PDB file of C-alpha atoms in Angstrom:
ATOM      1  CA  MET A   1       4.530 -17.144  -9.341  1.00  0.00           C
ATOM      2  CA  SER A   2       5.142 -18.535  -5.893  1.00  0.00           C
ATOM      3  CA  LYS A   3       2.848 -17.448  -3.090  1.00  0.00           C
ATOM      4  CA  GLU A   4       5.693 -17.779  -0.582  1.00  0.00           C
ATOM      5  CA  ARG A   5       5.832 -14.091   0.356  1.00  0.00           C
ATOM      6  CA  LEU A   6       2.014 -13.935   0.664  1.00  0.00           C
ATOM      7  CA  LEU A   7       2.057 -16.961   2.978  1.00  0.00           C
ATOM      8  CA  GLU A   8       4.846 -15.364   5.051  1.00  0.00           C
ATOM      9  CA  PHE A   9       2.755 -12.188   5.319  1.00  0.00           C
ATOM     10  CA  PHE A  10      -0.156 -14.228   6.660  1.00  0.00           C
ATOM     11  CA  GLN A  11       2.113 -15.962   9.151  1.00  0.00           C
ATOM     12  CA  ARG A  12       3.556 -12.651  10.413  1.00  0.00           C
ATOM     13  CA  GLY A  13      -0.056 -11.550  10.925  1.00  0.00           C
ATOM     14  CA  ASN A  14      -0.631 -14.461  13.342  1.00  0.00           C
ATOM     15  CA  LEU A  15      -2.368 -16.823  10.953  1.00  0.00           C
ATOM     16  CA  ASN A  16      -0.610 -19.746  12.609  1.00  0.00           C
ATOM     17  CA  SER A  17      -2.245 -22.693  10.855  1.00  0.00           C
ATOM     18  CA  PRO A  18      -0.485 -23.636   7.596  1.00  0.00           C
ATOM     19  CA  ALA A  19      -3.753 -25.188   6.368  1.00  0.00           C
ATOM     20  CA  ILE A  20      -5.683 -21.926   6.948  1.00  0.00           C
ATOM     21  CA  ARG A  21      -2.893 -19.862   5.323  1.00  0.00           C
ATOM     22  CA  ASN A  22      -2.922 -22.119   2.254  1.00  0.00           C
ATOM     23  CA  GLU A  23      -6.715 -22.093   2.063  1.00  0.00           C
ATOM     24  CA  ILE A  24      -6.810 -18.286   2.125  1.00  0.00           C
ATOM     25  CA  ALA A  25      -3.907 -17.944  -0.319  1.00  0.00           C
ATOM     26  CA  GLY A  26      -5.801 -20.238  -2.694  1.00  0.00           C
ATOM     27  CA  HIS A  27      -8.386 -17.478  -3.157  1.00  0.00           C
ATOM     28  CA  PHE A  28      -5.789 -14.902  -4.267  1.00  0.00           C
ATOM     29  CA  ALA A  29      -5.098 -14.528  -7.999  1.00  0.00           C
ATOM     30  CA  PHE A  30      -1.820 -13.446  -9.585  1.00  0.00           C
ATOM     31  CA  LYS A  31      -1.596 -10.042 -11.241  1.00  0.00           C
ATOM     32  CA  THR A  32       1.074  -8.004 -12.975  1.00  0.00           C
ATOM     33  CA  VAL A  33       1.054  -4.224 -13.239  1.00  0.00           C
ATOM     34  CA  ALA A  34       3.403  -2.634 -15.771  1.00  0.00           C
ATOM     35  CA  LYS A  35       5.487   0.405 -14.876  1.00  0.00           C
ATOM     36  CA  GLY A  36       3.314   3.510 -15.243  1.00  0.00           C
ATOM     37  CA  GLN A  37       0.059   1.531 -15.287  1.00  0.00           C
ATOM     38  CA  LEU A  38      -2.713   2.468 -12.878  1.00  0.00           C
ATOM     39  CA  LEU A  39      -3.858  -0.261 -10.505  1.00  0.00           C
ATOM     40  CA  LEU A  40      -6.698   2.045  -9.437  1.00  0.00           C
ATOM     41  CA  VAL A  41      -8.091   5.072 -11.260  1.00  0.00           C
ATOM     42  CA  ALA A  42      -9.733   7.915  -9.334  1.00  0.00           C
ATOM     43  CA  GLY A  43     -13.477   7.845  -9.874  1.00  0.00           C
ATOM     44  CA  LYS A  44     -13.635   4.034  -9.813  1.00  0.00           C
ATOM     45  CA  ILE A  45     -14.542   1.855  -6.836  1.00  0.00           C
ATOM     46  CA  SER A  46     -11.533   0.066  -5.366  1.00  0.00           C
ATOM     47  CA  ASP A  47     -12.326  -3.638  -5.669  1.00  0.00           C
ATOM     48  CA  GLU A  48      -8.913  -5.253  -5.268  1.00  0.00           C
ATOM     49  CA  TYR A  49      -7.174  -6.068  -2.005  1.00  0.00           C
ATOM     50  CA  PHE A  50      -3.701  -6.328  -3.516  1.00  0.00           C
ATOM     51  CA  PHE A  51      -0.653  -7.909  -1.885  1.00  0.00           C
ATOM     52  CA  LEU A  52       2.441  -6.385  -3.509  1.00  0.00           C
ATOM     53  CA  ASP A  53       4.975  -9.177  -3.996  1.00  0.00           C
ATOM     54  CA  LYS A  54       7.481  -7.401  -6.267  1.00  0.00           C
ATOM     55  CA  GLY A  55       7.885  -3.797  -7.340  1.00  0.00           C
ATOM     56  CA  TYR A  56       6.872  -0.373  -6.049  1.00  0.00           C
ATOM     57  CA  LEU A  57       3.612   1.543  -6.219  1.00  0.00           C
ATOM     58  CA  ARG A  58       2.538   5.029  -5.297  1.00  0.00           C
ATOM     59  CA  CYS A  59      -0.841   6.392  -4.317  1.00  0.00           C
ATOM     60  CA  PHE A  60      -1.702   9.923  -5.337  1.00  0.00           C
ATOM     61  CA  ALA A  61      -4.563  12.378  -5.617  1.00  0.00           C
ATOM     62  CA  TYR A  62      -4.966  15.775  -7.228  1.00  0.00           C
ATOM     63  CA  ASP A  63      -5.176  18.902  -5.091  1.00  0.00           C
ATOM     64  CA  THR A  64      -7.612  21.727  -5.801  1.00  0.00           C
ATOM     65  CA  GLU A  65      -5.150  23.254  -8.278  1.00  0.00           C
ATOM     66  CA  GLY A  66      -4.718  20.022 -10.233  1.00  0.00           C
ATOM     67  CA  ASN A  67      -1.288  19.121  -8.845  1.00  0.00           C
ATOM     68  CA  GLU A  68      -0.459  15.492  -8.071  1.00  0.00           C
ATOM     69  CA  VAL A  69       0.079  14.844  -4.361  1.00  0.00           C
ATOM     70  CA  THR A  70       1.679  11.536  -3.430  1.00  0.00           C
ATOM     71  CA  THR A  71      -0.206  10.108  -0.461  1.00  0.00           C
ATOM     72  CA  ASN A  72       1.653   6.828  -0.045  1.00  0.00           C
ATOM     73  CA  LEU A  73       4.671   4.925  -1.317  1.00  0.00           C
ATOM     74  CA  CYS A  74       4.283   1.133  -1.301  1.00  0.00           C
ATOM     75  CA  SER A  75       7.014  -1.498  -1.135  1.00  0.00           C
ATOM     76  CA  PRO A  76       6.987  -5.290  -1.527  1.00  0.00           C
ATOM     77  CA  GLY A  77       5.270  -7.133   1.296  1.00  0.00           C
ATOM     78  CA  GLN A  78       2.460  -4.608   1.747  1.00  0.00           C
ATOM     79  CA  ILE A  79      -1.274  -4.726   1.165  1.00  0.00           C
ATOM     80  CA  VAL A  80      -2.208  -1.939  -1.258  1.00  0.00           C
ATOM     81  CA  PHE A  81      -5.771  -0.719  -1.739  1.00  0.00           C
ATOM     82  CA  GLU A  82      -7.823   2.420  -1.225  1.00  0.00           C
ATOM     83  CA  ILE A  83      -9.443   1.519   2.074  1.00  0.00           C
ATOM     84  CA  SER A  84     -12.291   4.046   2.099  1.00  0.00           C
ATOM     85  CA  SER A  85     -13.431   3.221  -1.416  1.00  0.00           C
ATOM     86  CA  PHE A  86     -12.970  -0.509  -0.892  1.00  0.00           C
ATOM     87  CA  PHE A  87     -14.988  -0.885   2.300  1.00  0.00           C
ATOM     88  CA  ASN A  88     -17.533   1.898   1.734  1.00  0.00           C
ATOM     89  CA  ARG A  89     -18.019   0.943  -1.937  1.00  0.00           C
ATOM     90  CA  THR A  90     -17.587   4.572  -2.996  1.00  0.00           C
ATOM     91  CA  ARG A  91     -15.640   6.134  -5.835  1.00  0.00           C
ATOM     92  CA  SER A  92     -11.970   6.571  -5.039  1.00  0.00           C
ATOM     93  CA  GLN A  93     -10.361   9.988  -4.942  1.00  0.00           C
ATOM     94  CA  GLU A  94      -6.952   8.365  -5.272  1.00  0.00           C
ATOM     95  CA  ASN A  95      -4.999   6.719  -8.051  1.00  0.00           C
ATOM     96  CA  ILE A  96      -2.572   3.858  -7.482  1.00  0.00           C
ATOM     97  CA  GLN A  97       0.246   3.716 -10.025  1.00  0.00           C
ATOM     98  CA  ALA A  98       3.144   1.315 -10.608  1.00  0.00           C
ATOM     99  CA  LEU A  99       6.527   3.000 -10.221  1.00  0.00           C
ATOM    100  CA  THR A 100       8.175  -0.182 -11.508  1.00  0.00           C
ATOM    101  CA  ASP A 101       6.906  -3.379 -13.062  1.00  0.00           C
ATOM    102  CA  CYS A 102       4.959  -5.051 -10.252  1.00  0.00           C
ATOM    103  CA  GLU A 103       3.683  -8.488  -9.373  1.00  0.00           C
ATOM    104  CA  GLY A 104       1.273  -9.439  -6.659  1.00  0.00           C
ATOM    105  CA  TRP A 105      -1.754 -11.325  -5.507  1.00  0.00           C
ATOM    106  CA  PHE A 106      -5.263  -9.972  -5.211  1.00  0.00           C
ATOM    107  CA  ILE A 107      -8.697 -10.873  -3.987  1.00  0.00           C
ATOM    108  CA  ASN A 108     -11.842  -8.867  -4.694  1.00  0.00           C
ATOM    109  CA  PHE A 109     -14.210  -7.297  -2.164  1.00  0.00           C
ATOM    110  CA  GLU A 110     -16.841 -10.040  -2.309  1.00  0.00           C
ATOM    111  CA  GLN A 111     -14.302 -12.856  -1.982  1.00  0.00           C
ATOM    112  CA  LEU A 112     -12.563 -11.101   0.916  1.00  0.00           C
ATOM    113  CA  ASN A 113     -15.809 -10.604   2.801  1.00  0.00           C
ATOM    114  CA  ASN A 114     -16.828 -14.207   2.220  1.00  0.00           C
ATOM    115  CA  LEU A 115     -13.521 -15.348   3.721  1.00  0.00           C
ATOM    116  CA  PHE A 116     -13.889 -12.949   6.656  1.00  0.00           C
ATOM    117  CA  HIS A 117     -17.300 -14.488   7.425  1.00  0.00           C
ATOM    118  CA  ALA A 118     -16.175 -18.082   6.886  1.00  0.00           C
ATOM    119  CA  LEU A 119     -12.859 -17.966   8.746  1.00  0.00           C
ATOM    120  CA  PRO A 120     -12.723 -16.145  12.118  1.00  0.00           C
ATOM    121  CA  GLU A 121      -8.910 -16.433  12.042  1.00  0.00           C
ATOM    122  CA  PHE A 122      -8.797 -14.483   8.806  1.00  0.00           C
ATOM    123  CA  ARG A 123     -11.212 -11.893  10.171  1.00  0.00           C
ATOM    124  CA  GLU A 124      -8.805 -11.321  13.087  1.00  0.00           C
ATOM    125  CA  PHE A 125      -5.900 -11.135  10.664  1.00  0.00           C
ATOM    126  CA  GLY A 126      -7.805  -8.519   8.631  1.00  0.00           C
ATOM    127  CA  ARG A 127      -8.569  -6.526  11.747  1.00  0.00           C
ATOM    128  CA  GLY A 128      -4.857  -6.530  12.586  1.00  0.00           C
ATOM    129  CA  VAL A 129      -3.939  -5.281   9.105  1.00  0.00           C
ATOM    130  CA  LEU A 130      -6.468  -2.438   9.429  1.00  0.00           C
ATOM    131  CA  VAL A 131      -5.259  -1.460  12.910  1.00  0.00           C
ATOM    132  CA  LYS A 132      -1.631  -1.343  11.747  1.00  0.00           C
ATOM    133  CA  GLY A 133      -2.638   0.668   8.697  1.00  0.00           C
ATOM    134  CA  PHE A 134      -4.653   3.126  10.776  1.00  0.00           C
ATOM    135  CA  ALA A 135      -1.787   3.532  13.248  1.00  0.00           C
ATOM    136  CA  ALA A 136       0.662   4.160  10.390  1.00  0.00           C
ATOM    137  CA  LEU A 137      -1.689   6.738   8.862  1.00  0.00           C
ATOM    138  CA  LYS A 138      -2.076   8.512  12.204  1.00  0.00           C
ATOM    139  CA  THR A 139       1.692   8.536  12.713  1.00  0.00           C
ATOM    140  CA  ARG A 140       2.231   9.928   9.212  1.00  0.00           C
ATOM    141  CA  MET A 141      -0.372  12.630   9.789  1.00  0.00           C
ATOM    142  CA  LEU A 142       1.262  13.659  13.053  1.00  0.00           C
ATOM    143  CA  THR A 143       4.779  13.691  11.599  1.00  0.00           C
ATOM    144  CA  MET A 144       3.570  16.103   8.910  1.00  0.00           C
ATOM    145  CA  ILE A 145       2.676  18.447  11.777  1.00  0.00           C
ATOM    146  CA  THR A 146       5.361  17.752  14.388  1.00  0.00           C
ATOM    147  CA  GLU A 147       8.503  17.034  12.336  1.00  0.00           C
ATOM    148  CA  THR A 148      10.595  19.119  10.005  1.00  0.00           C
ATOM    149  CA  ALA A 149      11.010  18.141   6.378  1.00  0.00           C
ATOM    150  CA  GLU A 150      14.559  17.025   7.184  1.00  0.00           C
ATOM    151  CA  GLU A 151      13.294  14.745   9.947  1.00  0.00           C
ATOM    152  CA  ARG A 152      10.640  13.252   7.662  1.00  0.00           C
ATOM    153  CA  TYR A 153      13.270  12.696   4.956  1.00  0.00           C
ATOM    154  CA  ASP A 154      15.666  11.022   7.418  1.00  0.00           C
ATOM    155  CA  HIS A 155      12.892   8.789   8.736  1.00  0.00           C
ATOM    156  CA  LEU A 156      11.914   7.673   5.225  1.00  0.00           C
ATOM    157  CA  LEU A 157      15.570   7.065   4.359  1.00  0.00           C
ATOM    158  CA  LYS A 158      16.042   4.907   7.479  1.00  0.00           C
ATOM    159  CA  THR A 159      12.790   2.937   7.260  1.00  0.00           C
ATOM    160  CA  ASN A 160      12.463   2.516   3.475  1.00  0.00           C
ATOM    161  CA  PRO A 161      15.807   3.300   1.787  1.00  0.00           C
ATOM    162  CA  GLU A 162      15.054   1.249  -1.342  1.00  0.00           C
ATOM    163  CA  ILE A 163      12.111   3.523  -2.184  1.00  0.00           C
ATOM    164  CA  PHE A 164      14.661   6.171  -3.218  1.00  0.00           C
ATOM    165  CA  GLN A 165      15.992   3.860  -5.955  1.00  0.00           C
ATOM    166  CA  HIS A 166      12.546   3.369  -7.503  1.00  0.00           C
ATOM    167  CA  THR A 167      10.686   6.630  -6.969  1.00  0.00           C
ATOM    168  CA  PRO A 168      11.201   9.914  -8.822  1.00  0.00           C
ATOM    169  CA  LEU A 169      12.353  12.660  -6.445  1.00  0.00           C
ATOM    170  CA  LYS A 170       9.317  14.791  -7.336  1.00  0.00           C
ATOM    171  CA  ASN A 171       7.079  12.020  -5.902  1.00  0.00           C
ATOM    172  CA  ILE A 172       9.213  11.710  -2.774  1.00  0.00           C
ATOM    173  CA  ALA A 173       9.092  15.494  -2.327  1.00  0.00           C
ATOM    174  CA  SER A 174       5.306  15.457  -2.677  1.00  0.00           C
ATOM    175  CA  TYR A 175       5.027  12.580  -0.182  1.00  0.00           C
ATOM    176  CA  LEU A 176       7.175  14.512   2.304  1.00  0.00           C
ATOM    177  CA  GLY A 177       5.111  17.660   1.808  1.00  0.00           C
ATOM    178  CA  VAL A 178       7.889  19.755   0.275  1.00  0.00           C
ATOM    179  CA  THR A 179       8.735  21.153  -3.146  1.00  0.00           C
ATOM    180  CA  ASP A 180      11.334  19.548  -5.418  1.00  0.00           C
ATOM    181  CA  THR A 181      13.635  22.496  -4.745  1.00  0.00           C
ATOM    182  CA  SER A 182      13.303  22.136  -0.976  1.00  0.00           C
ATOM    183  CA  LEU A 183      14.002  18.410  -1.228  1.00  0.00           C
ATOM    184  CA  SER A 184      17.184  19.078  -3.212  1.00  0.00           C
ATOM    185  CA  ARG A 185      18.400  21.250  -0.306  1.00  0.00           C
ATOM    186  CA  ILE A 186      17.673  18.427   2.179  1.00  0.00           C
ATOM    187  CA  THR A 187      19.235  15.541   0.254  1.00  0.00           C
ATOM    188  CA  PRO A 188      22.948  14.816   0.650  1.00  0.00           C
ATOM    189  CA  LYS A 189      25.050  16.032  -2.246  1.00  0.00           C
TER     190      LYS A 189
END
């Protein structure tokens, strides 16, 4: 239950003071999520800002016909939470589910906000995390419009190859915006 990876994440986000990093990390609590378990259930308010230390998660929602649509695939070293629900304090439309047994560190909404107000360095760190997340979301949205399914598949394979070892192909297909059958035509034999 070492917070080493969490501390490294803070450092990569320009929290340069070891004392500040340790102080912030001291507010995060350890959590396990078993394979198949939901970290967040649609209809609930997202209250955990979760740093994924080990394992893989997926975010998904249901379309108007009741089909699951994978909206994100999460790997170790990422912050995982439903941003709209978390900050707006509204019911989530997404679920977050463990694809494997997971371990991580979390802080709740109130604790996070208290730290943001108390530590300007952490507030800047948080702003950076949000900007990177927004940029990634915008890029993903544009690739769904401007790239072919093959290009999206190749990009995912190059940037996150381990996700293929831990994620059912039906979830990868949904994330890429294709059917299972279409994905089987794209993947190498």
